[in-house]
Coordinates of C-alpha atoms in Angstrom, one line a residue:
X287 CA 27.9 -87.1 11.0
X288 CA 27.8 -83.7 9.1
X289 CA 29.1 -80.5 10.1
X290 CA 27.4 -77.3 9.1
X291 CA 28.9 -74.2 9.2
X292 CA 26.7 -70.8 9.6
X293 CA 27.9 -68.3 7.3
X294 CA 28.0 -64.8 9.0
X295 CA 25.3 -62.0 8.0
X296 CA 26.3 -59.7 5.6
X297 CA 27.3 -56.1 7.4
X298 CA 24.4 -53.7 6.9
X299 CA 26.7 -51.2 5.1
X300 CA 27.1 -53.3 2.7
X301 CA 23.3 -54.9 2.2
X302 CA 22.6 -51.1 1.6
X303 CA 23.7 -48.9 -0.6
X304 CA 26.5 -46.2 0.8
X305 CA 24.9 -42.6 1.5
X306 CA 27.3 -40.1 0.0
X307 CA 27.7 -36.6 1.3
X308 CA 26.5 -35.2 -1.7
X309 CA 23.4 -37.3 -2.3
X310 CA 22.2 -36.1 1.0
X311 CA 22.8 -32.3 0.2
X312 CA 20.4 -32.8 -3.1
X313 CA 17.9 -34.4 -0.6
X314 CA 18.2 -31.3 1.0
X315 CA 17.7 -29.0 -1.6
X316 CA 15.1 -31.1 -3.1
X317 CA 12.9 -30.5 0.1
X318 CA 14.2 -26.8 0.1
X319 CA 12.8 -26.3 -3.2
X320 CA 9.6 -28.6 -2.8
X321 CA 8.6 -25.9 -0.4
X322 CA 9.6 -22.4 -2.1
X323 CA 7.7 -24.4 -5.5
X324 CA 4.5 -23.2 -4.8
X325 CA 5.3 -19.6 -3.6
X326 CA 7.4 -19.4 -7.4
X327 CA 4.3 -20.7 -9.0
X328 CA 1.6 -18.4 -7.7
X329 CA 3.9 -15.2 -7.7
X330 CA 4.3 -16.4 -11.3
X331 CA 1.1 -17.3 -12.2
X332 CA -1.1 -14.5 -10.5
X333 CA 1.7 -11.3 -10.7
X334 CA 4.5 -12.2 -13.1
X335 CA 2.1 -13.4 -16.3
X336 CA -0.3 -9.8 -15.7
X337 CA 2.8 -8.2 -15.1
X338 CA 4.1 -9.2 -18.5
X339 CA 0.6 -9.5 -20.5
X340 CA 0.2 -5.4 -19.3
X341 CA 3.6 -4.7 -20.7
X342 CA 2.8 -6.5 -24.2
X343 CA -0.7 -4.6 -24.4
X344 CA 0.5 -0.7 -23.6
X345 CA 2.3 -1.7 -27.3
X346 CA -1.2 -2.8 -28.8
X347 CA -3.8 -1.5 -30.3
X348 CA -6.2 -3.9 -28.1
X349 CA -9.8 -2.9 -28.5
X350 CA -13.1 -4.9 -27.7
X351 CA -13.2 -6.3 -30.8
X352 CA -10.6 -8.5 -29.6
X353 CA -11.9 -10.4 -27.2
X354 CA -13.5 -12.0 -30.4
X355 CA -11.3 -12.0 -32.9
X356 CA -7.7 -12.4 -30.5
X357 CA -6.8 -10.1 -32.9
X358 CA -4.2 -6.8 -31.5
X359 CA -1.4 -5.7 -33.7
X360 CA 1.4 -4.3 -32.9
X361 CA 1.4 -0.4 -33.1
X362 CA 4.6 0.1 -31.6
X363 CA 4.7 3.6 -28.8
X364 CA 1.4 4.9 -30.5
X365 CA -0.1 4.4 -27.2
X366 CA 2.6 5.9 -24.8
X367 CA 2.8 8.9 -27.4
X368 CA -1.2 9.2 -27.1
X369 CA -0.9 9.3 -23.1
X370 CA 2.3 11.3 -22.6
X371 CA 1.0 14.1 -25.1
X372 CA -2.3 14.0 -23.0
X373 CA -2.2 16.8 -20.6
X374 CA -5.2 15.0 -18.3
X375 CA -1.7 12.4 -17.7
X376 CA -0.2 15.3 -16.4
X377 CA -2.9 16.2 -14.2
X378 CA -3.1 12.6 -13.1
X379 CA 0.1 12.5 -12.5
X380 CA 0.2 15.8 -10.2
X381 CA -2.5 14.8 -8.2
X382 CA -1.3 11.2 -7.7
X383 CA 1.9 12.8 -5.8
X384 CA -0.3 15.5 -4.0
X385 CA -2.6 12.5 -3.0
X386 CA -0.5 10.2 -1.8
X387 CA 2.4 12.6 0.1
X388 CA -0.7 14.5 1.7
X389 CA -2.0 11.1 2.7
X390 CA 1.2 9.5 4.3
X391 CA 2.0 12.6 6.2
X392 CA -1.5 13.2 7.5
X393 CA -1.6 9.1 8.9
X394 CA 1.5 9.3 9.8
X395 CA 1.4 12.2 12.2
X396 CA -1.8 11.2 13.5
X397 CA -1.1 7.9 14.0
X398 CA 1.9 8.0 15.7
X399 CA 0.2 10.8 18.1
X400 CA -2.4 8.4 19.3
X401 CA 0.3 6.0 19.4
X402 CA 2.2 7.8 21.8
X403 CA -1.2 8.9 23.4
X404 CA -2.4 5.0 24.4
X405 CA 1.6 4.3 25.2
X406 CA 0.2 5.4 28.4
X407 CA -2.3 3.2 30.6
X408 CA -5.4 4.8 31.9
X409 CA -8.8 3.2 32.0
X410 CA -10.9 1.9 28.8
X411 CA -7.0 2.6 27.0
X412 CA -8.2 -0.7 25.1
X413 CA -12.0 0.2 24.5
X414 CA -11.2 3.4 23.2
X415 CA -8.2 1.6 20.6
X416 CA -10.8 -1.1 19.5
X417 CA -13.3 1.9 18.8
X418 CA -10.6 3.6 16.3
X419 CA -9.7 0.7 14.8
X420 CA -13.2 0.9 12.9
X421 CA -12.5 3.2 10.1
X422 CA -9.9 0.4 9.4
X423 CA -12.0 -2.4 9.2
X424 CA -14.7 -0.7 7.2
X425 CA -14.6 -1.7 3.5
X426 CA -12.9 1.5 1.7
X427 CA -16.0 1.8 -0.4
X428 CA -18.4 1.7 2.2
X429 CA -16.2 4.8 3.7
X430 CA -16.6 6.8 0.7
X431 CA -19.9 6.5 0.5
X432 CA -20.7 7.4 4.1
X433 CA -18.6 10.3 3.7
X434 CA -20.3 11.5 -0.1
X435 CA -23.1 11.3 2.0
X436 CA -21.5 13.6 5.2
X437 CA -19.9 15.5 2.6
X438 CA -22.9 16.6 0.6
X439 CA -23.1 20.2 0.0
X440 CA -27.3 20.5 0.9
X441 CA -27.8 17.6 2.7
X442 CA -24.5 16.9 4.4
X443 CA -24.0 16.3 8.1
X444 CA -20.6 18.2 8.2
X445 CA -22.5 21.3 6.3
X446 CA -25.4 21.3 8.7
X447 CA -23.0 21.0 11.5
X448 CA -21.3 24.4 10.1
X449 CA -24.0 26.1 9.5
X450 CA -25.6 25.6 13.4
X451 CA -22.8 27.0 14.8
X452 CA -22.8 30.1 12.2
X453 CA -19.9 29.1 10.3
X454 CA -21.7 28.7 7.1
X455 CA -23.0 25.6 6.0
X456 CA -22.8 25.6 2.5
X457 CA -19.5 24.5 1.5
X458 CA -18.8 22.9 -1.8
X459 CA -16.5 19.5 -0.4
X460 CA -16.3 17.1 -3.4
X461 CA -18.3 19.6 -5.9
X462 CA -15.7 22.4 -6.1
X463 CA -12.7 22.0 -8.0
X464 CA -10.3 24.2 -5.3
X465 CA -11.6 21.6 -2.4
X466 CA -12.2 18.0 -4.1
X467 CA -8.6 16.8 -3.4
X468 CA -8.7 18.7 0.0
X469 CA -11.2 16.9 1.2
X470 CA -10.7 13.0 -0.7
X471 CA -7.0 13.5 0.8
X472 CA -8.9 14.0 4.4
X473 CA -10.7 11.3 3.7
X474 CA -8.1 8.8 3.4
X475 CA -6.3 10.5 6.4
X476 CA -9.3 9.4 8.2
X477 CA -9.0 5.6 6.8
X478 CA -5.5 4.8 7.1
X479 CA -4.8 6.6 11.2
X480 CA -5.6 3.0 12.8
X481 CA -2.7 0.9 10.8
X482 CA -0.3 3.7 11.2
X483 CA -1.3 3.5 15.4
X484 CA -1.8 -0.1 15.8
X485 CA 1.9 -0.6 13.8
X486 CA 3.7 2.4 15.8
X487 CA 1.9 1.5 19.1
X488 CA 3.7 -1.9 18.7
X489 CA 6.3 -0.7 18.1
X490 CA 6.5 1.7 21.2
X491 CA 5.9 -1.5 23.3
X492 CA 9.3 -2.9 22.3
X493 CA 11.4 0.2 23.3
X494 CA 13.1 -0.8 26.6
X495 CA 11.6 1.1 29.4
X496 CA 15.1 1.5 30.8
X497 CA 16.1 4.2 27.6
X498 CA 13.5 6.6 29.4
X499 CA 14.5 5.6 32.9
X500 CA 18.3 6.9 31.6
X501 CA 16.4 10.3 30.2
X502 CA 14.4 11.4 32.9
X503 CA 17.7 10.7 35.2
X504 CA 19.9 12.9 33.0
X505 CA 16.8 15.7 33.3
X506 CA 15.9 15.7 29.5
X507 CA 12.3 17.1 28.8
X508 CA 10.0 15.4 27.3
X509 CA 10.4 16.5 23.8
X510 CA 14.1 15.6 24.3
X511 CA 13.0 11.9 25.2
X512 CA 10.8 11.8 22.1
X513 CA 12.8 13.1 19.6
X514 CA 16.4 11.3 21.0
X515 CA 14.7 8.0 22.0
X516 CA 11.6 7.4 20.9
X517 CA 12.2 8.0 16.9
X518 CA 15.6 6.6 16.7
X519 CA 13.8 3.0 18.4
X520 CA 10.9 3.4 16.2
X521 CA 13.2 4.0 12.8
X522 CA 12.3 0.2 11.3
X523 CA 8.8 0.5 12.5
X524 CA 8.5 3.9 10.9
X525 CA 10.1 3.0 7.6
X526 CA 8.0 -0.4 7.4
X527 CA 4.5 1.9 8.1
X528 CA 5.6 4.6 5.1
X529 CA 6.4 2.0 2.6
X530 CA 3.4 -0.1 3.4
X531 CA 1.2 3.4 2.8
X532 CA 3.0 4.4 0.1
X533 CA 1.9 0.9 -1.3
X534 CA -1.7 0.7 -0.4
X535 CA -2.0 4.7 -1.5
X536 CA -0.6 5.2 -4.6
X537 CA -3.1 2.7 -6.7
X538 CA -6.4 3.7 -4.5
X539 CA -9.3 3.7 -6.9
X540 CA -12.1 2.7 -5.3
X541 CA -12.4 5.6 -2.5
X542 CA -11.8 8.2 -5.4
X543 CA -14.7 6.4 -7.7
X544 CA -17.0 6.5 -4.6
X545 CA -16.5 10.4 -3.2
X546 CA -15.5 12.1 -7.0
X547 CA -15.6 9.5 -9.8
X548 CA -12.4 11.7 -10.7
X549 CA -14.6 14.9 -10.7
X550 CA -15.1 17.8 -10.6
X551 CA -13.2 18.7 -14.4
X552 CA -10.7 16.2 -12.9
X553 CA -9.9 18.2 -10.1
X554 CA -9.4 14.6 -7.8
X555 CA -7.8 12.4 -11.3
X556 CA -4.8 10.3 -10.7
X557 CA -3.2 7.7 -11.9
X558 CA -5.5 4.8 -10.8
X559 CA -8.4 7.0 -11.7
X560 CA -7.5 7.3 -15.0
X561 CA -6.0 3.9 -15.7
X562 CA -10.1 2.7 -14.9
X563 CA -11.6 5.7 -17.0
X564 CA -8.9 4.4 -19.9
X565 CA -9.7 0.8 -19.9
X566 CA -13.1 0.6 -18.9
X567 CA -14.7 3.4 -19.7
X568 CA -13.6 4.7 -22.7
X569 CA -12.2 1.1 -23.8
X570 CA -8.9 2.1 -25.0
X571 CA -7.0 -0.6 -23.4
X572 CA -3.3 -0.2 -24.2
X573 CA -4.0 3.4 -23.2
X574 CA -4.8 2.0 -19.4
X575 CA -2.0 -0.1 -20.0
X576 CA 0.8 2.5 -20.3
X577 CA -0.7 4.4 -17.2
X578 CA -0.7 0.9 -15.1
X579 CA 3.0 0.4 -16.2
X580 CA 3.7 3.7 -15.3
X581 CA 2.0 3.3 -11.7
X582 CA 4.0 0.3 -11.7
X583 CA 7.1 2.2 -12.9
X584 CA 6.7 4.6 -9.8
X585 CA 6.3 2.1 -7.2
X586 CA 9.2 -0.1 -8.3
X587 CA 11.6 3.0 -8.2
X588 CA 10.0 3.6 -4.8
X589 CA 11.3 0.0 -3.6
X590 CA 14.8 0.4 -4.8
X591 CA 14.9 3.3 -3.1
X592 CA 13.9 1.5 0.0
X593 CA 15.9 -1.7 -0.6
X594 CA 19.0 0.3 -1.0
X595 CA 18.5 2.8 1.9
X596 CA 17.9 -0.8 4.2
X597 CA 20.7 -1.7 3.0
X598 CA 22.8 0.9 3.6
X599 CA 21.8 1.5 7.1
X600 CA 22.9 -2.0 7.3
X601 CA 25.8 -2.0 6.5

């Protein structure tokens, strides 16, 4: 008689290999990467390569021809000399500024008026914000053409509208060179009122209503409220609306093109403006280059600016 003996199972620690704390870390950061991978690859494939092409090209002499031949020397700051020494840059410039401060101030004050306004219930409060948020949701292009049309010095609603009530109806809007960036700037006031509401509106929904209960027991007015509640609460809010403009105004083209195409004798040219008359009108692409980098140049500063005043406020 034989007698077997069972040999014991091996431990499972040591049938599997030993997870260190390290190779669990890389895991870790393996996924962490595997997930910020394609963010990296389309911010470098759709805003980091034309970001870097435009930069090559404002020091080329890059013409139609080209595009067939791949052919674009080198020509060094010819093209930054030709639009710097241009005095339709320093138009473009000018304007830009006017354009987009006019702009920003105009929304802003508008928009946090109605804000305040609908803070307050009252019946059809929500029809009445759905109605304004139209403008918004318009494409920008339809907008300018409605208003061309509105705008019309012989034909225009607003002119016809003057003239009925004896104020004269025969004002030049887009045609006259003292009135064109009056009334594009107008326009775009009229655009961009329902982001600046619908963002400061939110934002008046998060102020505790307790801050006002505290005010209106320590008997301050209502201006007193506003200005030592109100703004200080809506300081992130506020500072997230004027960057966000600042953004979306500084490069507008397509409202310009449909009210002024630029005109009249450039009276409504900026930057953007001039970057699309550069490259695609009169072909000279390293000229529309240097504007673009220059736009770009503007709204870069612009962010430090912001970055560093975030900061600071942090801290």
């Amino acid at each position: 008689m034989t007698t077997s003996t069972a040999t014991a199972p091996a431990p499972a620690a040591t049938a599997t290999a030993a997870r260190t704390p390290g190779s669990g870390r890389l895991r870790r950061r393996l996924a962490q990467w595997g997930f910020v991978a394609p963010a990296v690859v389309f911010m470098l494939l759709f805003f980091g390569y034309p970001l870097v092409r435009n930069v090559v090209m404002s020091f080329q002499h890059y013409t139609p021809k080209t595009f067939f031949t791949g052919e674009a020397p080198f020509n060094g700051t010819d093209n930054w000399a030709h639009v710097f020494q241009d005095a339709l840059f320093g138009k473009a410039l000018w304007h830009t500024l006017v354009f987009t401060a006019g702009s920003l101030l105009g929304q802003f004050c508008a928009g946090l008026a109605l804000a305040v306004f609908f803070n307050r219930r009252f019946p059809l409060s929500g029809a009445l914000r759905s109605l304004i948020l139209l403008p918004w949701l318009v494409p920008m292009v339809v907008s300018g053409i409605v208003w061309r049309r509105i705008l019309d010095q012989d034909t225009g609603v607003l002119n016809s509208f003057l003239d009925t009530l004896g104020l004269g109806g025969h004002t030049p809007w887009l045609t006259s060179p003292d009135l064109a960036l009056l009334s594009v700037v107008l326009v775009n006031i009229w655009i961009g009122i329902p982001f600046n509401m619908v963002i400061l509106y939110g934002g008046l929904q998060e102020i505790p209503k307790e801050l006002y209960e505290a005010a209106s027991l320590d008997g301050a007015s209502a201006w007193r409220t506003f200005r030592s509640v109100t703004l200080p609460m809506l300081k992130p809010v506020i500072t997230v609306v004027l960057v966000l403009g600042f953004m979306s105004t500084v490069k507008i083209l397509d409202l310009i093109l449909a009210l002024t195409d630029g005109g009249p004798a450039d009276a409504t040219q900026t930057l953007g403006t001039l970057t699309y008359q550069n490259s695609f009108v009169q072909l000279d692409f390293g000229a529309g280059a240097v504007v673009g980098n220059v736009l770009i140049l503007i709204s870069a500063v612009f962010a430090v600016f912001y970055l560093r005043a975030n900061r600071t406020e942090g801290k």
